[in-house]
Amino acid sequence: MMVERKDHGIAMKAVLAMIARELHADAKAWLIWSVVIVLFNIAGVMKFEGIAGGDADAVRKLTDAFPKVALAVMGIADLDMSTFAGYYAVLEFYVGIMAAVYAVALARNAVSREMTDGTYEFLFVRPVSRMTILDAKLAAALVDAVAFVAVNLVSSLLCLRLLGDVRGLNRTAAATVIWRFSVWLFAMMLVFGAVGACASAVCRLAERGAAAGNASVIVAYGAGVAYDMFSDHDASIVARVLSPFRYATPAEVIDGRVSVPFVVLAALIVVIGFVVAFRAFAVRDLAVR
């Protein structure tokens, strides 16, 4: 019994050490992303003061003058930029793309860092199983993802408080919209993290896994643009299926609604992606670089 407790203690120390190592290794990237997000929110949210102070009809006419494809590419389709909710939805469209890229990178590093760094011999002599190792590394990635969303949430709320007397702005409703988009952002990071982890674990070469994960973001963005281009969204349902960015549309997030089929689809992608990643990681040839 004493031996088992001792072994368990050693294993726990090893797991905590791995989590700490992963957090330390990803700290620089997280700091850079955080600074980018904070500056982006400051520039974006504060600019809304100027838009709201102008003529709302002029803003609508300006956006309506753009071709539908241009609005879709910029993430403005079907959104009223003269309102805070519509304007913030556009900001979160770009933050969502950055979050997806970051989530893929976190998952890729969790699965393949030792292969690319050539340090897998050191890690896998620890007294823990491969599954436990991947558990620890993905747990660290999850902490980074939560911290990323928290930075976006806090900076957005602070920027909202810094806004002056904006005509027609309901700050309580605006804060609710910010919270809802934070939930959406975290869900997107889980989906793309699962895709990135699966691709990195399945591909024998780390570079191919990274390319596949990044390609999923590009495909999702392109499919989202295609979905937004159609006024009859029911006719572009395939594009929506291919774009996790649109599993919850901006209008649904603003209104606090969800599409149950797409919530289920997102959950399936997360579960299947991580299950496949764990199984592939358990049998992969770590010596291949």
mmCIF file with all atom_site columns, N, CA and C in Angstrom, residues 186-209:
data_model
loop_
_atom_site.group_PDB
_atom_site.id
_atom_site.type_symbol
_atom_site.label_atom_id
_atom_site.label_alt_id
_atom_site.label_comp_id
_atom_site.label_asym_id
_atom_site.label_entity_id
_atom_site.label_seq_id
_atom_site.pdbx_PDB_ins_code
_atom_site.Cartn_x
_atom_site.Cartn_y
_atom_site.Cartn_z
_atom_site.occupancy
_atom_site.B_iso_or_equiv
_atom_site.pdbx_formal_charge
_atom_site.auth_seq_id
_atom_site.auth_comp_id
_atom_site.auth_asym_id
_atom_site.auth_atom_id
_atom_site.pdbx_PDB_model_num
ATOM 1  N N  . PHE A 1 186 ? -15.076 30.534 -26.721 1.00 0.00 ? 186 PHE A N  1
ATOM 2  C CA . PHE A 1 186 ? -14.517 29.350 -26.062 1.00 0.00 ? 186 PHE A CA 1
ATOM 3  C C  . PHE A 1 186 ? -14.963 28.073 -26.766 1.00 0.00 ? 186 PHE A C  1
ATOM 4  N N  . ALA A 1 187 ? -16.226 28.032 -27.186 1.00 0.00 ? 187 ALA A N  1
ATOM 5  C CA . ALA A 1 187 ? -16.716 26.856 -27.911 1.00 0.00 ? 187 ALA A CA 1
ATOM 6  C C  . ALA A 1 187 ? -15.950 26.659 -29.214 1.00 0.00 ? 187 ALA A C  1
ATOM 7  N N  . MET A 1 188 ? -15.660 27.760 -29.925 1.00 0.00 ? 188 MET A N  1
ATOM 8  C CA . MET A 1 188 ? -14.896 27.667 -31.165 1.00 0.00 ? 188 MET A CA 1
ATOM 9  C C  . MET A 1 188 ? -13.489 27.132 -30.897 1.00 0.00 ? 188 MET A C  1
ATOM 10 N N  . MET A 1 189 ? -12.893 27.567 -29.814 1.00 0.00 ? 189 MET A N  1
ATOM 11 C CA . MET A 1 189 ? -11.548 27.105 -29.491 1.00 0.00 ? 189 MET A CA 1
ATOM 12 C C  . MET A 1 189 ? -11.541 25.614 -29.173 1.00 0.00 ? 189 MET A C  1
ATOM 13 N N  . LEU A 1 190 ? -12.584 25.129 -28.523 1.00 0.00 ? 190 LEU A N  1
ATOM 14 C CA . LEU A 1 190 ? -12.678 23.693 -28.252 1.00 0.00 ? 190 LEU A CA 1
ATOM 15 C C  . LEU A 1 190 ? -12.791 22.901 -29.557 1.00 0.00 ? 190 LEU A C  1
ATOM 16 N N  . VAL A 1 191 ? -13.622 23.380 -30.467 1.00 0.00 ? 191 VAL A N  1
ATOM 17 C CA . VAL A 1 191 ? -13.815 22.676 -31.744 1.00 0.00 ? 191 VAL A CA 1
ATOM 18 C C  . VAL A 1 191 ? -12.518 22.629 -32.537 1.00 0.00 ? 191 VAL A C  1
ATOM 19 N N  . PHE A 1 192 ? -11.886 23.774 -32.721 1.00 0.00 ? 192 PHE A N  1
ATOM 20 C CA . PHE A 1 192 ? -10.657 23.804 -33.514 1.00 0.00 ? 192 PHE A CA 1
ATOM 21 C C  . PHE A 1 192 ? -9.496  23.143 -32.767 1.00 0.00 ? 192 PHE A C  1
ATOM 22 N N  . GLY A 1 193 ? -9.521  23.186 -31.444 1.00 0.00 ? 193 GLY A N  1
ATOM 23 C CA . GLY A 1 193 ? -8.505  22.463 -30.679 1.00 0.00 ? 193 GLY A CA 1
ATOM 24 C C  . GLY A 1 193 ? -8.620  20.970 -30.888 1.00 0.00 ? 193 GLY A C  1
ATOM 25 N N  . ALA A 1 194 ? -9.859  20.463 -30.927 1.00 0.00 ? 194 ALA A N  1
ATOM 26 C CA . ALA A 1 194 ? -10.071 19.029 -31.170 1.00 0.00 ? 194 ALA A CA 1
ATOM 27 C C  . ALA A 1 194 ? -9.604  18.642 -32.568 1.00 0.00 ? 194 ALA A C  1
ATOM 28 N N  . VAL A 1 195 ? -9.910  19.490 -33.545 1.00 0.00 ? 195 VAL A N  1
ATOM 29 C CA . VAL A 1 195 ? -9.470  19.220 -34.919 1.00 0.00 ? 195 VAL A CA 1
ATOM 30 C C  . VAL A 1 195 ? -7.952  19.250 -35.004 1.00 0.00 ? 195 VAL A C  1
ATOM 31 N N  . GLY A 1 196 ? -7.335  20.239 -34.372 1.00 0.00 ? 196 GLY A N  1
ATOM 32 C CA . GLY A 1 196 ? -5.880  20.355 -34.405 1.00 0.00 ? 196 GLY A CA 1
ATOM 33 C C  . GLY A 1 196 ? -5.194  19.196 -33.709 1.00 0.00 ? 196 GLY A C  1
ATOM 34 N N  . ALA A 1 197 ? -5.727  18.761 -32.563 1.00 0.00 ? 197 ALA A N  1
ATOM 35 C CA . ALA A 1 197 ? -5.149  17.635 -31.837 1.00 0.00 ? 197 ALA A CA 1
ATOM 36 C C  . ALA A 1 197 ? -5.269  16.348 -32.642 1.00 0.00 ? 197 ALA A C  1
ATOM 37 N N  . CYS A 1 198 ? -6.433  16.156 -33.247 1.00 0.00 ? 198 CYS A N  1
ATOM 38 C CA . CYS A 1 198 ? -6.659  14.956 -34.064 1.00 0.00 ? 198 CYS A CA 1
ATOM 39 C C  . CYS A 1 198 ? -5.704  14.925 -35.256 1.00 0.00 ? 198 CYS A C  1
ATOM 40 N N  . ALA A 1 199 ? -5.589  16.049 -35.962 1.00 0.00 ? 199 ALA A N  1
ATOM 41 C CA . ALA A 1 199 ? -4.718  16.101 -37.142 1.00 0.00 ? 199 ALA A CA 1
ATOM 42 C C  . ALA A 1 199 ? -3.264  15.859 -36.753 1.00 0.00 ? 199 ALA A C  1
ATOM 43 N N  . SER A 1 200 ? -2.817  16.444 -35.651 1.00 0.00 ? 200 SER A N  1
ATOM 44 C CA . SER A 1 200 ? -1.424  16.294 -35.234 1.00 0.00 ? 200 SER A CA 1
ATOM 45 C C  . SER A 1 200 ? -1.115  14.875 -34.776 1.00 0.00 ? 200 SER A C  1
ATOM 46 N N  . ALA A 1 201 ? -2.092  14.220 -34.158 1.00 0.00 ? 201 ALA A N  1
ATOM 47 C CA . ALA A 1 201 ? -1.869  12.860 -33.675 1.00 0.00 ? 201 ALA A CA 1
ATOM 48 C C  . ALA A 1 201 ? -1.923  11.830 -34.800 1.00 0.00 ? 201 ALA A C  1
ATOM 49 N N  . VAL A 1 202 ? -2.788  12.069 -35.770 1.00 0.00 ? 202 VAL A N  1
ATOM 50 C CA . VAL A 1 202 ? -2.961  11.107 -36.864 1.00 0.00 ? 202 VAL A CA 1
ATOM 51 C C  . VAL A 1 202 ? -1.818  11.190 -37.874 1.00 0.00 ? 202 VAL A C  1
ATOM 52 N N  . CYS A 1 203 ? -1.374  12.388 -38.186 1.00 0.00 ? 203 CYS A N  1
ATOM 53 C CA . CYS A 1 203 ? -0.315  12.561 -39.187 1.00 0.00 ? 203 CYS A CA 1
ATOM 54 C C  . CYS A 1 203 ? 1.034   12.109 -38.616 1.00 0.00 ? 203 CYS A C  1
ATOM 55 N N  . ARG A 1 204 ? 1.787   11.368 -39.395 1.00 0.00 ? 204 ARG A N  1
ATOM 56 C CA . ARG A 1 204 ? 3.085   10.864 -38.938 1.00 0.00 ? 204 ARG A CA 1
ATOM 57 C C  . ARG A 1 204 ? 4.103   11.986 -38.819 1.00 0.00 ? 204 ARG A C  1
ATOM 58 N N  . LEU A 1 205 ? 3.983   12.995 -39.663 1.00 0.00 ? 205 LEU A N  1
ATOM 59 C CA . LEU A 1 205 ? 4.905   14.128 -39.621 1.00 0.00 ? 205 LEU A CA 1
ATOM 60 C C  . LEU A 1 205 ? 4.218   15.318 -38.969 1.00 0.00 ? 205 LEU A C  1
ATOM 61 N N  . ALA A 1 206 ? 4.906   15.948 -38.040 1.00 0.00 ? 206 ALA A N  1
ATOM 62 C CA . ALA A 1 206 ? 4.322   17.073 -37.306 1.00 0.00 ? 206 ALA A CA 1
ATOM 63 C C  . ALA A 1 206 ? 3.943   18.215 -38.244 1.00 0.00 ? 206 ALA A C  1
ATOM 64 N N  . GLU A 1 207 ? 4.738   18.427 -39.289 1.00 0.00 ? 207 GLU A N  1
ATOM 65 C CA . GLU A 1 207 ? 4.463   19.516 -40.218 1.00 0.00 ? 207 GLU A CA 1
ATOM 66 C C  . GLU A 1 207 ? 3.135   19.308 -40.939 1.00 0.00 ? 207 GLU A C  1
ATOM 67 N N  . ARG A 1 208 ? 2.852   18.052 -41.287 1.00 0.00 ? 208 ARG A N  1
ATOM 68 C CA . ARG A 1 208 ? 1.586   17.770 -41.970 1.00 0.00 ? 208 ARG A CA 1
ATOM 69 C C  . ARG A 1 208 ? 0.402   17.960 -41.034 1.00 0.00 ? 208 ARG A C  1
ATOM 70 N N  . GLY A 1 209 ? 0.572   17.575 -39.790 1.00 0.00 ? 209 GLY A N  1
ATOM 71 C CA . GLY A 1 209 ? -0.491  17.781 -38.814 1.00 0.00 ? 209 GLY A CA 1
ATOM 72 C C  . GLY A 1 209 ? -0.790  19.260 -38.620 1.00 0.00 ? 209 GLY A C  1
#
